[in-house]
Short mmCIF file of C-alpha atoms and ligand atoms in Angstrom, two decimals:
data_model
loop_
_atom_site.label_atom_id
_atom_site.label_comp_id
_atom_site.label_asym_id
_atom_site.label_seq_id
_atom_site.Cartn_x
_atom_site.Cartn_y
_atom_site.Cartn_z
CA UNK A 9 16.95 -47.31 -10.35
CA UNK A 10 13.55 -45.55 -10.44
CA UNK A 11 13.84 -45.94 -6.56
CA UNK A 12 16.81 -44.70 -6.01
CA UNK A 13 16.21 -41.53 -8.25
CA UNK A 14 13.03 -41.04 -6.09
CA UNK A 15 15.35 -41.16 -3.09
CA UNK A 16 17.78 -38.35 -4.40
CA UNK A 17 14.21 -36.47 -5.18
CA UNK A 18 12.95 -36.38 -2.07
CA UNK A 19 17.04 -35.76 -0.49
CA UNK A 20 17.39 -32.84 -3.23
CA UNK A 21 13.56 -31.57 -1.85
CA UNK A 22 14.65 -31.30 1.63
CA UNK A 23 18.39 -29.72 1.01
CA UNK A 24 16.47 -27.63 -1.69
CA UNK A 25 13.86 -26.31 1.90
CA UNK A 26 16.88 -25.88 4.27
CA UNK A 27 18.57 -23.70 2.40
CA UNK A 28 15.19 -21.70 1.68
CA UNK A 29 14.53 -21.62 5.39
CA UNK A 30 18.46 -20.36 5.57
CA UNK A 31 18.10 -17.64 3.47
CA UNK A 32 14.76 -16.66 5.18
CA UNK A 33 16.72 -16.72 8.85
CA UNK A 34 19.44 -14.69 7.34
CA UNK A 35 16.74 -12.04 5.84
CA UNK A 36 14.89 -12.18 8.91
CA UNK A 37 18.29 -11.19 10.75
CA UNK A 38 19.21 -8.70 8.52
CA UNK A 39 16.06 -6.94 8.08
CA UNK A 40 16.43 -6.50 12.05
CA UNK A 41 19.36 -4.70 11.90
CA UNK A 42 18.49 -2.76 8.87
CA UNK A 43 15.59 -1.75 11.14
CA UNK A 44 18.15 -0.38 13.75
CA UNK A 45 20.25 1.36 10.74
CA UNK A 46 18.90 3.17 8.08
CA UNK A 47 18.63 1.19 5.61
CA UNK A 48 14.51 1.06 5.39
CA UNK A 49 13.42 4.29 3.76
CA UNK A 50 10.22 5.15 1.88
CA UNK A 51 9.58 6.00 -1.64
CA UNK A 52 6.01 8.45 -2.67
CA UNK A 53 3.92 7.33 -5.62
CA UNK A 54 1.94 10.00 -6.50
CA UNK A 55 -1.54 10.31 -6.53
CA UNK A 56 -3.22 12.68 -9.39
CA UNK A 57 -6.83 13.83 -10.14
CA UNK A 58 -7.67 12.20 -13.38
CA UNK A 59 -9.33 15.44 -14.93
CA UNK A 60 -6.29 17.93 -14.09
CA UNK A 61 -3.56 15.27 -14.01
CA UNK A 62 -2.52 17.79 -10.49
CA UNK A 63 -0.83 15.62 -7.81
CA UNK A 64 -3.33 15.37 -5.30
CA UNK A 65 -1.65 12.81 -2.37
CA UNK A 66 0.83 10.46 -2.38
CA UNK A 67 0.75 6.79 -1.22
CA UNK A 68 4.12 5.73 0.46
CA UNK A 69 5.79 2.87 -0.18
CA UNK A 70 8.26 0.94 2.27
CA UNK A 71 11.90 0.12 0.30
CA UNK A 72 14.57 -1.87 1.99
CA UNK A 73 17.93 -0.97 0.44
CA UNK A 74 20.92 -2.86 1.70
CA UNK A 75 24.25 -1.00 2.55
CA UNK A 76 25.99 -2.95 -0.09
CA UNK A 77 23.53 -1.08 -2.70
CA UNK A 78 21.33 -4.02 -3.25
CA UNK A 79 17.15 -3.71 -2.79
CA UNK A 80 15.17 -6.01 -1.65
CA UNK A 81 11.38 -5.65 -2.50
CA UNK A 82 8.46 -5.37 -0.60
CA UNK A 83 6.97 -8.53 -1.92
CA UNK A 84 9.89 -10.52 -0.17
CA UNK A 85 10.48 -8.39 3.13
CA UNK A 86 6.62 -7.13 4.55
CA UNK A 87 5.14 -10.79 4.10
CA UNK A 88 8.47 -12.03 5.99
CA UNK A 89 7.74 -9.49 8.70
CA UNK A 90 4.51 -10.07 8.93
CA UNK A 91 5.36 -13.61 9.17
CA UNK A 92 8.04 -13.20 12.00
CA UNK A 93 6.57 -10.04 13.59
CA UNK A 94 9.24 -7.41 12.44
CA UNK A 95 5.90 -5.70 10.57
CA UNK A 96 5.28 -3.96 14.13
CA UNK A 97 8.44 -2.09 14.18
CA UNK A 98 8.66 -2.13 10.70
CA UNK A 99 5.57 -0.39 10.24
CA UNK A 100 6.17 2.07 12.83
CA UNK A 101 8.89 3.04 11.58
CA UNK A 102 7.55 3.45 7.84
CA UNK A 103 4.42 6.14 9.65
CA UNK A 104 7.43 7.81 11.65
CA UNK A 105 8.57 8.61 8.30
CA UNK A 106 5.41 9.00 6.57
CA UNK A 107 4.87 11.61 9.25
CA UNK A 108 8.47 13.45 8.36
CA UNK A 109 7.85 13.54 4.51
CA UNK A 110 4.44 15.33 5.70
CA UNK A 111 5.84 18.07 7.51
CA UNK A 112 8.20 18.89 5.19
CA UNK A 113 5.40 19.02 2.81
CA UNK A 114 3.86 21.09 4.67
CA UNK A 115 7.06 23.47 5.65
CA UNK A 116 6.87 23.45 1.31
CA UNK A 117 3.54 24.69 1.48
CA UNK A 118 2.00 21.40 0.10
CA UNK A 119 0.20 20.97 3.17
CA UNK A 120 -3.02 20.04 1.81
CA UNK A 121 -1.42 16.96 0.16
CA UNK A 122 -1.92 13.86 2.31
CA UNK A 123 0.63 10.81 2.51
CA UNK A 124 -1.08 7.08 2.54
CA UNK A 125 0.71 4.31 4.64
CA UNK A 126 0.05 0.34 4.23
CA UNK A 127 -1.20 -1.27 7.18
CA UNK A 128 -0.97 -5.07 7.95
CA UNK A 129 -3.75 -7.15 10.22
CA UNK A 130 -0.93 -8.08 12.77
CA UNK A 131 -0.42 -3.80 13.36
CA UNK A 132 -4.06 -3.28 13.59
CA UNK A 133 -4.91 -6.27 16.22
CA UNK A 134 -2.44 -4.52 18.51
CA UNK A 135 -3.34 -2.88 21.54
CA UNK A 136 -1.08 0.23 21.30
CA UNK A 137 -1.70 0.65 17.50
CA UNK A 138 -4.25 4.05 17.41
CA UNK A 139 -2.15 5.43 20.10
CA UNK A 140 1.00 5.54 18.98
CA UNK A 141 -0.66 6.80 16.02
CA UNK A 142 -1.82 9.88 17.37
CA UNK A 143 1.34 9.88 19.19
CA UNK A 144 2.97 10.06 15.89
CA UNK A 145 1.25 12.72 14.46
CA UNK A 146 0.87 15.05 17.13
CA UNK A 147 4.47 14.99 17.32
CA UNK A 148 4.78 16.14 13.64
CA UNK A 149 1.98 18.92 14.36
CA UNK A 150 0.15 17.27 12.12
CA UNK A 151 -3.70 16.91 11.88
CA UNK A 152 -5.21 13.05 11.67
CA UNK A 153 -6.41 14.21 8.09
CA UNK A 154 -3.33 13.60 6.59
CA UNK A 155 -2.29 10.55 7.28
CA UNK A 156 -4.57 7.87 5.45
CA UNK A 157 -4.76 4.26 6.37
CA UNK A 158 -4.58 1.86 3.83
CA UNK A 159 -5.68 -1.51 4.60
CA UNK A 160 -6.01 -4.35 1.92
CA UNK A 161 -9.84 -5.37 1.38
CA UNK A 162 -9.09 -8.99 3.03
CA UNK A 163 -7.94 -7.12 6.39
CA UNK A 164 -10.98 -4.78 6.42
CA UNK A 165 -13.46 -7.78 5.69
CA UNK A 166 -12.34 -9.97 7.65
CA UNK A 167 -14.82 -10.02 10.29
CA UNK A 168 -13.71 -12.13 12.59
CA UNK A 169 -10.39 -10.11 13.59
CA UNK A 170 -12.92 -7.78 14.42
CA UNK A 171 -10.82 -5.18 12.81
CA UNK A 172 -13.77 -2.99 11.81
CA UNK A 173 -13.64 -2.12 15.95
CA UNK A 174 -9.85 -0.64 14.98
CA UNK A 175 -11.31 0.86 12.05
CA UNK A 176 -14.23 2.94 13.45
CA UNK A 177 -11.93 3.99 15.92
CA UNK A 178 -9.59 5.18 13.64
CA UNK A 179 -12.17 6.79 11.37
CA UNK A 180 -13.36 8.74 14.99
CA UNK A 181 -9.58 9.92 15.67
CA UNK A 182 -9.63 11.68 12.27
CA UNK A 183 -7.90 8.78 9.97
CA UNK A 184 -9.12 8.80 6.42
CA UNK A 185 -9.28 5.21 5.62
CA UNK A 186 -8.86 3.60 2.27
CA UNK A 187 -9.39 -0.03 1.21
CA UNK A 188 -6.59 -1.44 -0.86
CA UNK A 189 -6.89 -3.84 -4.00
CA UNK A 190 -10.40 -3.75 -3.89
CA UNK A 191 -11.74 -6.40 -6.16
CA UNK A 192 -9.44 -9.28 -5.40
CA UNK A 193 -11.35 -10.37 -2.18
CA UNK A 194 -14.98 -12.13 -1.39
CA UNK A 195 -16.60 -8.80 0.42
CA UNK A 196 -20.26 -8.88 1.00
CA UNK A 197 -21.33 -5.36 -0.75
CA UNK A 198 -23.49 -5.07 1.92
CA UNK A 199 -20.14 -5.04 4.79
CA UNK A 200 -18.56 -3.12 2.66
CA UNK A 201 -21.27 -0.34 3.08
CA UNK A 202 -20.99 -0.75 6.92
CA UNK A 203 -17.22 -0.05 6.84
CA UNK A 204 -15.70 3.48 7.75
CA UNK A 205 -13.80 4.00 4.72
CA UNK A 206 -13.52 6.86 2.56
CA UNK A 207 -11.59 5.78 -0.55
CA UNK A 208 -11.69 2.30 -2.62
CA UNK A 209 -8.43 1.39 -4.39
CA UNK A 210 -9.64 -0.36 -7.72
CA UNK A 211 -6.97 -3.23 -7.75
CA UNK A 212 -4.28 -2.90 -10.49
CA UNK A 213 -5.22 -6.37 -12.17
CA UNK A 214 -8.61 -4.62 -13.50
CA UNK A 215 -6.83 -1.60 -14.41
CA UNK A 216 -4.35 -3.60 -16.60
CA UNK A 217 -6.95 -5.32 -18.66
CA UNK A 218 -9.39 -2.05 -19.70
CA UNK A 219 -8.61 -3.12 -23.19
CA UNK A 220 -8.34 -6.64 -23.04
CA UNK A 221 -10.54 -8.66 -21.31
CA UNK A 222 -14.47 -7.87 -21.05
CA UNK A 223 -15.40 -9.59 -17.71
CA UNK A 224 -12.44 -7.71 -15.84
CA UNK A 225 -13.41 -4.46 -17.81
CA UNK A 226 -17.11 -5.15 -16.23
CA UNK A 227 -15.30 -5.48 -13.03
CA UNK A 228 -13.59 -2.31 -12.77
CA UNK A 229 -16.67 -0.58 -14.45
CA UNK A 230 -18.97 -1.60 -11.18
CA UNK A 231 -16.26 -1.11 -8.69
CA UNK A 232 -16.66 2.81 -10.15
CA UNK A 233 -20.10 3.04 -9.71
CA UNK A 234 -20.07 0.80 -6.56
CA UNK A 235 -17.86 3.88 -5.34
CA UNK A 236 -19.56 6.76 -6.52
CA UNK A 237 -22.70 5.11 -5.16
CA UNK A 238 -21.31 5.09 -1.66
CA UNK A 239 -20.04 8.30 -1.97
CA UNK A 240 -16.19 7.40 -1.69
CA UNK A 241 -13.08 8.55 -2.99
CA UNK A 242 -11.98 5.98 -6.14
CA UNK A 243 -8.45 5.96 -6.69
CA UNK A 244 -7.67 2.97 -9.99
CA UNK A 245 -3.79 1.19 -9.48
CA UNK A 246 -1.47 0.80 -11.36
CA UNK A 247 -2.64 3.39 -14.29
CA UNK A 248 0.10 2.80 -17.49
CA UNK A 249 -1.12 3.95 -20.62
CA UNK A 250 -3.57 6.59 -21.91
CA UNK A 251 -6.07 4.42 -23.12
CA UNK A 252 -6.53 3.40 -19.08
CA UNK A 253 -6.66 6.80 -18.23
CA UNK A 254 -8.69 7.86 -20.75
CA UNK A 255 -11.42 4.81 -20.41
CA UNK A 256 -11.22 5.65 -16.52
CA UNK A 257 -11.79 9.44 -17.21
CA UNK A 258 -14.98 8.59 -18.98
CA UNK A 259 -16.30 6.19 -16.59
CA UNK A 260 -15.81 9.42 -13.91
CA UNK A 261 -13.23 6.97 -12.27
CA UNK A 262 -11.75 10.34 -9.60
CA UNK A 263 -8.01 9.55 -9.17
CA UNK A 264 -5.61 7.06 -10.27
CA UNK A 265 -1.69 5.84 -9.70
CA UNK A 266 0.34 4.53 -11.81
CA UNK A 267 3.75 4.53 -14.13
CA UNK A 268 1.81 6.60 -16.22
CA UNK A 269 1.86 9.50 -13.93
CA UNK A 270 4.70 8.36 -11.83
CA UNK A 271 6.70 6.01 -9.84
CA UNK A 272 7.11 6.06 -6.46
CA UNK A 273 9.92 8.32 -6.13
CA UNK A 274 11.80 10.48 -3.41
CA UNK A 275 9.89 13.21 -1.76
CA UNK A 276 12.88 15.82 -3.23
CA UNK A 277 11.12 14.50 -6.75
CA UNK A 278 7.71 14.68 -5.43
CA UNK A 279 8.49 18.30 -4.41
CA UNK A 280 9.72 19.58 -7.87
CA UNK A 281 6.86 18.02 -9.51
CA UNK A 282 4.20 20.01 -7.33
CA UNK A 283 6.44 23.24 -7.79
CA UNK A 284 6.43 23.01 -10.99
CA UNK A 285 2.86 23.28 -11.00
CA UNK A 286 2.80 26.01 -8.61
CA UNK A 287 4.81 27.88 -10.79
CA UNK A 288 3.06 26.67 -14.26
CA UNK A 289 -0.83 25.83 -13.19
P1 C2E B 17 0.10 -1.80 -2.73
O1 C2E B 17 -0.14 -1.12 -1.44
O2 C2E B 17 -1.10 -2.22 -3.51
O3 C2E B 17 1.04 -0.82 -3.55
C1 C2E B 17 1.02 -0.68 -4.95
C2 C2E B 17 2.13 -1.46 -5.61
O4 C2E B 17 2.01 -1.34 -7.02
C3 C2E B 17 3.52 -0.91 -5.29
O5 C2E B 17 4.42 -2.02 -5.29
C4 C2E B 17 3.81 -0.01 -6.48
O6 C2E B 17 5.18 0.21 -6.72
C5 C2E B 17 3.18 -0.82 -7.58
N1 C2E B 17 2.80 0.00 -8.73
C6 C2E B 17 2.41 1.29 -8.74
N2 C2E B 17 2.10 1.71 -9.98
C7 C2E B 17 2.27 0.64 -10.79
C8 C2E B 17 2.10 0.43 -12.22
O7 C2E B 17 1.72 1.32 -12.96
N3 C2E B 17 2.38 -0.81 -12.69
C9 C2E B 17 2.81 -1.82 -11.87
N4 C2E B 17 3.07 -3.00 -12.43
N5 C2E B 17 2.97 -1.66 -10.54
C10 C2E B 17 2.71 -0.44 -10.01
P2 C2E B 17 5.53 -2.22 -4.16
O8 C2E B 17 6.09 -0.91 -3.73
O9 C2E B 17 6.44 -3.28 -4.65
O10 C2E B 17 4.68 -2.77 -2.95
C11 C2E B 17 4.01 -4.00 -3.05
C12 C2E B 17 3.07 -4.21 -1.89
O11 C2E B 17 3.81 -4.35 -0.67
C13 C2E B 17 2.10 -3.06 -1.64
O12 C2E B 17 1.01 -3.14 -2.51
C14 C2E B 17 1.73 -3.32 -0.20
O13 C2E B 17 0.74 -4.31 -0.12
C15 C2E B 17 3.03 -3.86 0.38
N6 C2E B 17 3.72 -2.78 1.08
C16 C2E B 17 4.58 -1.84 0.61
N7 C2E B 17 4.99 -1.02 1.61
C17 C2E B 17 4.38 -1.45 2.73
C18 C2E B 17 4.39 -1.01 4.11
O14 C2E B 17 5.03 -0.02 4.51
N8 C2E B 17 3.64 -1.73 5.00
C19 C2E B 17 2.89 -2.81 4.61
N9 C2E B 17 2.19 -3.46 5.54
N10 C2E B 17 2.84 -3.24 3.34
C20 C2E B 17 3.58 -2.57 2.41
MG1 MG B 18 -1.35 0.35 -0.88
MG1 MG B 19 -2.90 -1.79 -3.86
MG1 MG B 20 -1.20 -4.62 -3.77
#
């Protein structure tokens, strides 16, 4: 009996990994074509300066809704792309239209606000990546300066992909460059001093526990002065409630994003929040 039950397991197991390897074919097939249709869009999270609460940049944010009206998120379609390659289109497509939100920003007269785009390893190790960067840009009449690079703080580490080549190169062609969920990986503070970047992103897991838990709290608290030390641009993740804002006011934390301020949204939202502080500073 018991044998036969551990036979059905281990039949159920593999049935149970065929159909998960189905449904990651069929994904993988759709998000090709929803690459060739229009079904990949961006949404803007703003970014605001803690002290004025002003939207000062926005980070954007790659969203995969299907025609049918159904979303699938980014946790289940970039690490599938990344895994079957699709992140190279992908994410040219998601700085083609990182690049279109910025000129109409600009053609707003917001053109001092500058859009962020997420960058994964396999995008960065290739060849033709800073390129058709410029490329990009320069076909939006757009200056380098607006377009920030985001790149988590594994990727930027990471030595051995010898990314931190990409990176300096980047940082030469005008690219401000900001690490992502800083905190979550094993940096040596001394690499992280070596690296190009202009902005740390404190990771929304210390964010979420300023109120809660005292080692995270102490974790957040010398990622701020780590920053300020090095003279870069802190932006905390993932802001919710005042008493986050107000803890990372006081520790001179500069920017922050977050539901509290806003979600990431369509740039026609975006727009009538930073007229309506044109119009009421
Ligand atoms: P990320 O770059 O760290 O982006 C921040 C994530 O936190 C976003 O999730 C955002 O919606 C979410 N978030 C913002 N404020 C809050 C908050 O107050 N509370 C909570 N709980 N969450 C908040 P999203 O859009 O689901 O993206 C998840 C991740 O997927 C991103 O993390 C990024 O690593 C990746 N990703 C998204 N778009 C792209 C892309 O175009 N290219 C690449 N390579 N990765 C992307
Ligand atoms: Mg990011
Ligand atoms: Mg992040
Ligand atoms: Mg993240």
């Amino acid at each position: 009996q018991a044998r036969r039950q551990g036979l059905s397991q281990v039949i159920g197991y593999e049935a149970g990994m065929e159909a998960a390897a189905d449904k990651r074919y069929t994904l993988s097939h759709d998000l090709y074509h929803a690459l060739r249709g229009d079904e990949i869009h961006i949404a803007l999270q703003p970014q605001v300066d803690l002290a004025s609460g002003r939207v000062v940049g926005a980070e954007a944010l790659a969203r995969w809704t299907k025609r049918d009206g159904t979303s699938i998120p980014p946790s289940e379609f970039i690490p599938m792309a990344e895994a079957n390659g699709l992140i190279v289109p992908l994410g040219r497509r998601i700085i083609e239209l990182a690049c279109i939100a910025l000129a109409r920003l600009g053609s707003a007269g917001f053109g001092n606000i500058p859009v962020a785009v997420n960058v994964s390893a396999l995008q960065l190790a290739r060849d033709g990546f800073l390129n058709d960067l410029r490329a990009t840009v320069e076909l939006h009449g757009l200056p380098a300066s607006l377009l920030e690079i985001e790149v988590t703080e594994s990727i930027a580490m990471d030595e051995r992909t010898g990314t931190s080549n990409v990176l300096e190169q980047l940082r030469d062609a005008g690219f401000p460059l900001a690490i992502d969920d800083f905190g979550t990986g094993y940096s040596s503070l001394s690499y992280l001093r070596s690296l190009p970047a202009t902005t740390l992103k404190i990771d929304r897991s210390f964010v979420h526990e300023i109120g809660n838990t005292p080692e995270r709290l102490a974790i957040a608290d010398m990622i701020i002065r780590l920053g300020q030390r090095f003279d870069m641009r802190l932006v905390a993740e993932g802001v919710e409630t005042p008493a986050q804002r107000e803890w990372l006011i006081a520790r001179g934390c500069h920017q922050a994003q977050g539901y509290f301020f806003g979600r990431p949204q369509p740039l026609s939202d975006l727009l009538t929040t930073l007229r309506g502080w044109q119009a009421n500073p």
